[in-house]
Amino acid sequence: MPAKSKAQQKAAGAALAAKRGDIKKGELKGASKGMEKSMSEKQLEEFASTNRKGKPDHVDHH
C-alpha cells in the first residue's frame, strides 16, 4: 500500500530507520512513533519507497 502524502512517506522512512536501528526509537515523534510500533518492516518499506511526485504534502482526514 503506497503512502498517500509526502508526510506519510517521511514518517514511514523515520519509523523504518528506527526499526532497523539507524536512529533511536526515542527520537521518533507523532505518526512515525505509532507506525514503528504497529507496522512491519516490509509495510514500512512500501510506504517509505513511495514516489513523492504528485503527492500532496498532507492528507485531509475528513
mmCIF file of C-alpha atoms in Angstrom:
data_model
loop_
_atom_site.group_PDB
_atom_site.id
_atom_site.type_symbol
_atom_site.label_atom_id
_atom_site.label_comp_id
_atom_site.label_asym_id
_atom_site.label_seq_id
_atom_site.Cartn_x
_atom_site.Cartn_y
_atom_site.Cartn_z
ATOM 1 C CA MET A 1 0.000 0.000 0.000
ATOM 2 C CA PRO A 2 1.627 3.271 -1.057
ATOM 3 C CA ALA A 3 1.756 6.395 1.077
ATOM 4 C CA LYS A 4 -0.970 8.918 0.264
ATOM 5 C CA SER A 5 1.060 12.013 1.112
ATOM 6 C CA LYS A 6 4.602 13.287 1.470
ATOM 7 C CA ALA A 7 4.104 13.445 5.245
ATOM 8 C CA GLN A 8 3.152 9.747 5.402
ATOM 9 C CA GLN A 9 6.160 8.838 3.281
ATOM 10 C CA LYS A 10 8.548 10.788 5.508
ATOM 11 C CA ALA A 11 7.023 9.367 8.706
ATOM 12 C CA ALA A 12 7.359 5.834 7.342
ATOM 13 C CA GLY A 13 11.005 6.493 6.479
ATOM 14 C CA ALA A 14 11.746 7.656 10.005
ATOM 15 C CA ALA A 15 9.893 4.685 11.521
ATOM 16 C CA LEU A 16 11.777 2.301 9.243
ATOM 17 C CA ALA A 17 15.113 3.817 10.270
ATOM 18 C CA ALA A 18 14.200 3.314 13.938
ATOM 19 C CA LYS A 19 13.040 -0.267 13.366
ATOM 20 C CA ARG A 20 16.367 -1.031 11.680
ATOM 21 C CA GLY A 21 18.317 0.624 14.497
ATOM 22 C CA ASP A 22 19.669 3.504 12.388
ATOM 23 C CA ILE A 23 18.122 6.033 14.769
ATOM 24 C CA LYS A 24 16.899 5.733 18.356
ATOM 25 C CA LYS A 25 13.217 4.939 18.824
ATOM 26 C CA GLY A 26 13.080 7.748 21.389
ATOM 27 C CA GLU A 27 13.798 10.267 18.624
ATOM 28 C CA LEU A 28 10.529 9.446 16.845
ATOM 29 C CA LYS A 29 7.619 11.866 17.108
ATOM 30 C CA GLY A 30 3.973 11.840 16.105
ATOM 31 C CA ALA A 31 2.853 9.440 13.397
ATOM 32 C CA SER A 32 6.249 7.831 12.930
ATOM 33 C CA LYS A 33 6.199 6.648 16.558
ATOM 34 C CA GLY A 34 2.889 4.846 16.042
ATOM 35 C CA MET A 35 3.931 3.490 12.660
ATOM 36 C CA GLU A 36 7.092 1.972 14.104
ATOM 37 C CA LYS A 37 5.078 0.082 16.720
ATOM 38 C CA SER A 38 2.175 -1.059 14.555
ATOM 39 C CA MET A 39 3.697 -1.802 11.140
ATOM 40 C CA SER A 40 6.112 -4.464 9.945
ATOM 41 C CA GLU A 41 9.430 -3.596 8.323
ATOM 42 C CA LYS A 42 8.017 -4.713 4.949
ATOM 43 C CA GLN A 43 4.980 -2.424 5.298
ATOM 44 C CA LEU A 44 7.201 0.493 6.262
ATOM 45 C CA GLU A 45 9.448 -0.184 3.273
ATOM 46 C CA GLU A 46 6.418 0.006 0.959
ATOM 47 C CA PHE A 47 5.293 3.322 2.459
ATOM 48 C CA ALA A 48 8.785 4.807 2.546
ATOM 49 C CA SER A 49 9.585 3.853 -1.046
ATOM 50 C CA THR A 50 6.520 5.621 -2.468
ATOM 51 C CA ASN A 51 7.387 8.190 -5.116
ATOM 52 C CA ARG A 52 6.652 11.681 -3.764
ATOM 53 C CA LYS A 53 5.986 13.242 -7.163
ATOM 54 C CA GLY A 54 2.380 14.380 -7.407
ATOM 55 C CA LYS A 55 1.595 13.615 -3.759
ATOM 56 C CA PRO A 56 0.032 16.282 -1.531
ATOM 57 C CA ASP A 57 2.002 17.458 1.496
ATOM 58 C CA HIS A 58 -0.700 16.134 3.837
ATOM 59 C CA VAL A 59 -3.865 14.051 3.518
ATOM 60 C CA ASP A 60 -7.177 15.576 4.513
ATOM 61 C CA HIS A 61 -8.614 13.395 7.301
ATOM 62 C CA HIS A 62 -12.274 14.350 6.737
#
